[in-house]
mmCIF file of C-alpha atoms in Angstrom:
data_model
loop_
_atom_site.group_PDB
_atom_site.id
_atom_site.type_symbol
_atom_site.label_atom_id
_atom_site.label_comp_id
_atom_site.label_asym_id
_atom_site.label_seq_id
_atom_site.Cartn_x
_atom_site.Cartn_y
_atom_site.Cartn_z
ATOM 1 C CA GLN T 14 37.910 203.943 206.894
ATOM 2 C CA GLN T 15 36.588 207.244 208.923
ATOM 3 C CA GLN T 16 33.009 205.247 208.621
ATOM 4 C CA VAL T 17 30.386 203.948 210.285
ATOM 5 C CA LYS T 18 27.643 200.706 209.300
ATOM 6 C CA GLN T 19 24.413 201.515 210.823
ATOM 7 C CA SER T 20 21.876 199.217 210.451
ATOM 8 C CA PRO T 21 18.923 198.445 209.845
ATOM 9 C CA GLN T 22 17.482 201.690 208.820
ATOM 10 C CA SER T 23 14.306 201.587 210.314
ATOM 11 C CA LEU T 24 12.925 198.763 212.464
ATOM 12 C CA ILE T 25 8.971 198.512 213.711
ATOM 13 C CA VAL T 26 8.977 196.651 217.221
ATOM 14 C CA GLN T 27 5.286 194.648 219.924
ATOM 15 C CA LYS T 28 5.536 197.004 222.976
ATOM 16 C CA GLY T 29 7.772 194.310 225.004
ATOM 17 C CA GLY T 30 10.253 192.902 222.498
ATOM 18 C CA ILE T 31 13.748 193.186 221.753
ATOM 19 C CA SER T 32 14.568 196.573 219.318
ATOM 20 C CA ILE T 33 18.749 195.376 217.684
ATOM 21 C CA ILE T 34 20.000 197.552 216.094
ATOM 22 C CA ASN T 35 23.790 197.359 214.507
ATOM 23 C CA CYS T 36 26.513 199.225 213.547
ATOM 24 C CA ALA T 37 30.095 197.981 211.706
ATOM 25 C CA TYR T 38 33.524 200.221 211.455
ATOM 26 C CA GLU T 39 36.685 199.597 209.994
ATOM 27 C CA ASN T 40 38.998 201.771 212.008
ATOM 28 C CA THR T 41 40.948 200.205 214.809
ATOM 29 C CA ALA T 42 41.478 203.127 216.086
ATOM 30 C CA PHE T 43 38.710 204.212 216.838
ATOM 31 C CA ASP T 44 37.997 203.929 221.162
ATOM 32 C CA TYR T 45 35.101 204.769 222.140
ATOM 33 C CA PHE T 46 31.743 204.051 221.348
ATOM 34 C CA PRO T 47 28.140 205.540 222.369
ATOM 35 C CA TRP T 48 24.658 205.438 221.113
ATOM 36 C CA TYR T 49 21.861 208.227 220.808
ATOM 37 C CA GLN T 50 18.831 208.811 221.081
ATOM 38 C CA GLN T 51 17.633 211.975 219.336
ATOM 39 C CA PHE T 52 13.605 212.767 219.356
ATOM 40 C CA PRO T 53 12.710 215.217 216.582
ATOM 41 C CA GLY T 54 13.552 217.965 216.181
ATOM 42 C CA LYS T 55 16.090 217.223 219.345
ATOM 43 C CA GLY T 56 19.049 217.211 220.237
ATOM 44 C CA PRO T 57 21.146 213.950 220.577
ATOM 45 C CA ALA T 58 21.231 212.080 223.679
ATOM 46 C CA LEU T 59 24.238 210.047 225.078
ATOM 47 C CA LEU T 60 22.208 206.979 225.861
ATOM 48 C CA ILE T 61 25.409 204.384 226.834
ATOM 49 C CA ALA T 62 28.989 203.845 225.830
ATOM 50 C CA ILE T 63 31.208 201.324 225.724
ATOM 51 C CA ARG T 64 35.409 201.281 225.342
ATOM 52 C CA PRO T 65 37.003 198.047 223.210
ATOM 53 C CA ASP T 66 39.230 195.813 225.698
ATOM 54 C CA VAL T 67 34.358 195.586 227.325
ATOM 55 C CA SER T 68 32.214 193.726 225.557
ATOM 56 C CA GLU T 69 29.251 193.737 227.479
ATOM 57 C CA LYS T 70 27.321 197.147 228.832
ATOM 58 C CA LYS T 71 24.218 196.918 230.800
ATOM 59 C CA GLU T 72 22.177 200.266 231.886
ATOM 60 C CA GLY T 73 19.385 199.255 232.389
ATOM 61 C CA ARG T 74 17.049 197.590 229.105
ATOM 62 C CA PHE T 75 20.407 199.066 227.395
ATOM 63 C CA THR T 76 22.683 196.711 226.026
ATOM 64 C CA ILE T 77 25.823 197.042 224.350
ATOM 65 C CA SER T 78 27.453 193.812 222.627
ATOM 66 C CA PHE T 79 30.797 194.721 221.373
ATOM 67 C CA ASN T 80 33.107 192.392 219.453
ATOM 68 C CA LYS T 81 36.102 193.539 218.724
ATOM 69 C CA SER T 82 37.642 191.278 215.964
ATOM 70 C CA ALA T 83 34.473 191.275 213.646
ATOM 71 C CA LYS T 84 33.961 194.912 214.472
ATOM 72 C CA GLN T 85 30.995 194.439 215.391
ATOM 73 C CA PHE T 86 28.891 195.804 217.988
ATOM 74 C CA SER T 87 24.900 196.655 218.770
ATOM 75 C CA LEU T 88 22.438 198.094 221.274
ATOM 76 C CA HIS T 89 19.418 195.700 222.360
ATOM 77 C CA ILE T 90 16.988 197.297 223.878
ATOM 78 C CA MET T 91 15.179 195.067 226.300
ATOM 79 C CA ASP T 92 11.010 195.655 227.183
ATOM 80 C CA SER T 93 10.846 198.036 223.954
ATOM 81 C CA GLN T 94 8.061 199.894 224.766
ATOM 82 C CA PRO T 95 6.163 203.247 222.489
ATOM 83 C CA GLY T 96 8.467 206.116 224.492
ATOM 84 C CA ASP T 97 10.982 204.848 222.811
ATOM 85 C CA SER T 98 9.579 205.379 219.379
ATOM 86 C CA ALA T 99 13.494 207.525 218.277
ATOM 87 C CA THR T 100 16.100 207.764 216.058
ATOM 88 C CA TYR T 101 19.348 205.973 217.108
ATOM 89 C CA PHE T 102 22.691 206.833 216.760
ATOM 90 C CA CYS T 103 25.496 204.222 217.063
ATOM 91 C CA ALA T 104 29.299 206.770 217.061
ATOM 92 C CA ALA T 105 33.076 205.878 217.167
ATOM 93 C CA ARG T 106 35.486 208.281 218.571
ATOM 94 C CA SER T 107 38.776 208.827 216.797
ATOM 95 C CA PRO T 108 41.923 209.013 218.930
ATOM 96 C CA GLU T 109 42.810 211.733 215.646
ATOM 97 C CA GLY T 110 42.660 215.270 218.012
ATOM 98 C CA GLY T 111 43.230 215.353 221.268
ATOM 99 C CA GLY T 112 40.356 211.826 220.585
ATOM 100 C CA ASN T 113 38.017 215.073 219.407
ATOM 101 C CA LYS T 114 36.368 213.765 217.192
ATOM 102 C CA LEU T 115 32.931 210.867 216.623
ATOM 103 C CA THR T 116 32.113 209.701 213.590
ATOM 104 C CA PHE T 117 28.212 208.978 213.195
ATOM 105 C CA GLY T 118 25.695 205.849 211.127
ATOM 106 C CA THR T 119 23.271 206.566 209.365
ATOM 107 C CA GLY T 120 20.685 206.067 211.843
ATOM 108 C CA THR T 121 18.447 204.052 212.476
ATOM 109 C CA GLN T 122 14.374 205.026 213.357
ATOM 110 C CA LEU T 123 12.597 202.629 215.817
ATOM 111 C CA LYS T 124 8.639 202.560 215.884
ATOM 112 C CA VAL T 125 7.374 200.745 218.718
ATOM 113 C CA GLU T 126 3.905 199.323 218.520
ATOM 114 C CA LEU T 127 1.159 198.405 220.690
ATOM 115 C CA GLY E 2 24.744 215.877 233.746
ATOM 116 C CA ALA E 3 26.350 217.893 231.447
ATOM 117 C CA VAL E 4 23.957 220.624 230.216
ATOM 118 C CA VAL E 5 24.887 222.631 226.732
ATOM 119 C CA SER E 6 22.434 224.961 225.987
ATOM 120 C CA GLN E 7 22.357 226.696 222.512
ATOM 121 C CA HIS E 8 19.649 229.942 220.941
ATOM 122 C CA PRO E 9 18.323 230.734 219.211
ATOM 123 C CA SER E 10 15.945 227.073 218.835
ATOM 124 C CA TRP E 11 14.790 228.399 215.881
ATOM 125 C CA VAL E 12 15.262 231.265 213.015
ATOM 126 C CA ILE E 13 13.456 232.087 209.795
ATOM 127 C CA CYS E 14 15.768 234.576 207.816
ATOM 128 C CA LYS E 15 15.757 236.672 204.783
ATOM 129 C CA SER E 16 17.772 235.705 201.269
ATOM 130 C CA GLY E 17 22.390 237.555 202.307
ATOM 131 C CA THR E 18 20.831 237.959 205.563
ATOM 132 C CA SER E 19 23.377 236.285 208.916
ATOM 133 C CA VAL E 20 21.922 234.134 211.388
ATOM 134 C CA LYS E 21 24.702 234.069 215.080
ATOM 135 C CA ILE E 22 23.507 230.144 216.531
ATOM 136 C CA GLU E 23 25.267 230.469 220.095
ATOM 137 C CA CYS E 24 26.139 226.477 222.224
ATOM 138 C CA ARG E 25 26.764 227.392 225.623
ATOM 139 C CA SER E 26 27.631 224.443 228.317
ATOM 140 C CA LEU E 27 25.780 225.177 231.591
ATOM 141 C CA ASP E 28 27.080 222.619 234.534
ATOM 142 C CA PHE E 29 31.166 222.544 232.611
ATOM 143 C CA GLN E 30 34.047 223.708 230.839
ATOM 144 C CA ALA E 31 33.793 222.759 227.373
ATOM 145 C CA THR E 32 37.932 223.942 225.854
ATOM 146 C CA THR E 33 36.874 222.181 222.890
ATOM 147 C CA MET E 34 32.425 221.653 221.232
ATOM 148 C CA PHE E 35 31.727 220.884 218.062
ATOM 149 C CA TRP E 36 29.704 222.522 214.747
ATOM 150 C CA TYR E 37 26.883 219.460 213.299
ATOM 151 C CA ARG E 38 24.508 220.128 210.080
ATOM 152 C CA GLN E 39 21.621 217.877 210.069
ATOM 153 C CA PHE E 40 19.205 217.503 207.672
ATOM 154 C CA PRO E 41 16.533 215.945 207.673
ATOM 155 C CA LYS E 42 15.910 211.805 208.315
ATOM 156 C CA GLN E 43 20.079 212.004 207.885
ATOM 157 C CA SER E 44 23.268 211.421 210.195
ATOM 158 C CA LEU E 45 24.542 214.219 211.478
ATOM 159 C CA MET E 46 27.968 215.924 209.446
ATOM 160 C CA LEU E 47 30.974 216.772 211.737
ATOM 161 C CA MET E 48 30.697 221.406 210.396
ATOM 162 C CA ALA E 49 33.842 222.038 212.490
ATOM 163 C CA THR E 50 35.567 221.920 215.637
ATOM 164 C CA SER E 51 35.873 224.733 218.321
ATOM 165 C CA ASN E 52 39.437 224.799 220.783
ATOM 166 C CA GLU E 53 38.795 227.661 223.185
ATOM 167 C CA GLY E 54 40.702 230.793 222.463
ATOM 168 C CA SER E 55 42.039 229.086 219.173
ATOM 169 C CA LYS E 56 40.567 229.131 215.457
ATOM 170 C CA ALA E 57 38.586 225.897 213.424
ATOM 171 C CA THR E 58 40.116 222.992 212.224
ATOM 172 C CA TYR E 59 37.378 222.777 209.456
ATOM 173 C CA GLU E 60 36.151 220.193 208.016
ATOM 174 C CA GLN E 61 36.896 219.352 203.692
ATOM 175 C CA GLY E 62 34.206 221.090 202.188
ATOM 176 C CA VAL E 63 32.986 223.464 204.915
ATOM 177 C CA GLU E 64 33.215 226.887 204.234
ATOM 178 C CA LYS E 65 34.814 228.468 207.264
ATOM 179 C CA ASP E 66 34.620 232.479 205.263
ATOM 180 C CA LYS E 67 30.738 231.371 204.961
ATOM 181 C CA PHE E 68 30.551 229.266 208.763
ATOM 182 C CA LEU E 69 32.357 232.102 211.047
ATOM 183 C CA ILE E 70 33.519 230.381 214.717
ATOM 184 C CA ASN E 71 33.590 231.600 217.961
ATOM 185 C CA HIS E 72 34.935 230.145 220.716
ATOM 186 C CA ALA E 73 35.469 232.537 223.208
ATOM 187 C CA SER E 74 35.223 230.571 226.358
ATOM 188 C CA LEU E 75 35.466 228.314 228.099
ATOM 189 C CA THR E 76 31.801 227.404 228.069
ATOM 190 C CA LEU E 77 30.796 229.061 224.704
ATOM 191 C CA SER E 78 30.728 228.639 220.523
ATOM 192 C CA THR E 79 29.259 230.989 218.432
ATOM 193 C CA LEU E 80 28.708 229.645 214.764
ATOM 194 C CA THR E 81 27.263 232.377 212.198
ATOM 195 C CA VAL E 82 26.016 231.521 208.788
ATOM 196 C CA THR E 83 27.230 235.332 206.481
ATOM 197 C CA SER E 84 25.031 235.874 203.937
ATOM 198 C CA ALA E 85 22.551 232.662 204.367
ATOM 199 C CA HIS E 86 21.014 230.989 201.545
ATOM 200 C CA PRO E 87 17.757 228.694 200.874
ATOM 201 C CA GLU E 88 19.990 225.696 200.370
ATOM 202 C CA ASP E 89 21.900 226.378 204.004
ATOM 203 C CA SER E 90 18.400 225.918 205.513
ATOM 204 C CA SER E 91 18.767 223.413 207.830
ATOM 205 C CA PHE E 92 19.303 221.662 211.936
ATOM 206 C CA TYR E 93 22.284 222.980 212.914
ATOM 207 C CA ILE E 94 23.693 220.615 216.205
ATOM 208 C CA CYS E 95 27.003 221.666 219.111
ATOM 209 C CA SER E 96 27.681 219.884 221.763
ATOM 210 C CA ALA E 97 30.164 220.252 224.186
ATOM 211 C CA ARG E 98 33.546 217.674 225.491
ATOM 212 C CA ASP E 99 33.812 217.480 229.606
ATOM 213 C CA GLN E 100 36.614 217.027 231.341
ATOM 214 C CA ARG E 101 36.143 213.080 230.337
ATOM 215 C CA GLY E 102 36.390 212.809 226.638
ATOM 216 C CA MET E 103 32.443 212.807 226.606
ATOM 217 C CA GLN E 104 30.364 214.545 224.618
ATOM 218 C CA PHE E 105 26.723 216.564 225.280
ATOM 219 C CA PHE E 106 25.404 217.980 222.762
ATOM 220 C CA GLY E 107 22.537 220.622 222.222
ATOM 221 C CA PRO E 108 19.121 220.565 221.790
ATOM 222 C CA GLY E 109 20.050 222.705 217.975
ATOM 223 C CA THR E 110 18.356 225.335 216.409
ATOM 224 C CA ARG E 111 16.254 225.053 213.255
ATOM 225 C CA LEU E 112 17.561 227.776 210.057
ATOM 226 C CA THR E 113 15.241 228.356 207.348
ATOM 227 C CA VAL E 114 16.205 231.057 204.978
ATOM 228 C CA LEU E 115 13.356 232.343 202.996
#
């Protein structure tokens, strides 16, 4: 029940295209859903996050769509650029233990080609 | 923005030796810090949750006597890998939780045990 399923495992998008990464969860107690971007040999960096009472959040070229009834959320990267090539992880925060624990998806390797 | 540092960024050691990794929150106080382990092309796996001034909480399957965690101040947590073996070689990442509940990750430490 603590799992977060992420797809696809890898994604190749042409420059200027839209990258879409999907995540699904089971635990309805999750209360916060961040997305992280990780470059090789670096730690993850928070990209954008959403709470379950909001259906969409947009920050620049990055948008999270959240479907509470389906227990799914997705990251859309508009006008994808080669510099966006990285691994992306969705995550979900559990309220247990004071709202500390993050459960990560399996990651999506995005490659944006020229 | 919130900055978390790790030291060292990489370390190579001989089998049987102990290695200490430091995690610091540079511009905020973190009552809670987390230690993750990441294998190549895999997701982050939470090892333990470290609360300032108290014992760390370890995830199932993580040996507390092997991975010693100390959180002596609001800005510093340390992970000591005792009697390291080649199978402990991995990318170790810490994160620190700020007062808003957001987690910020360090740049990671690459441990190679020969």
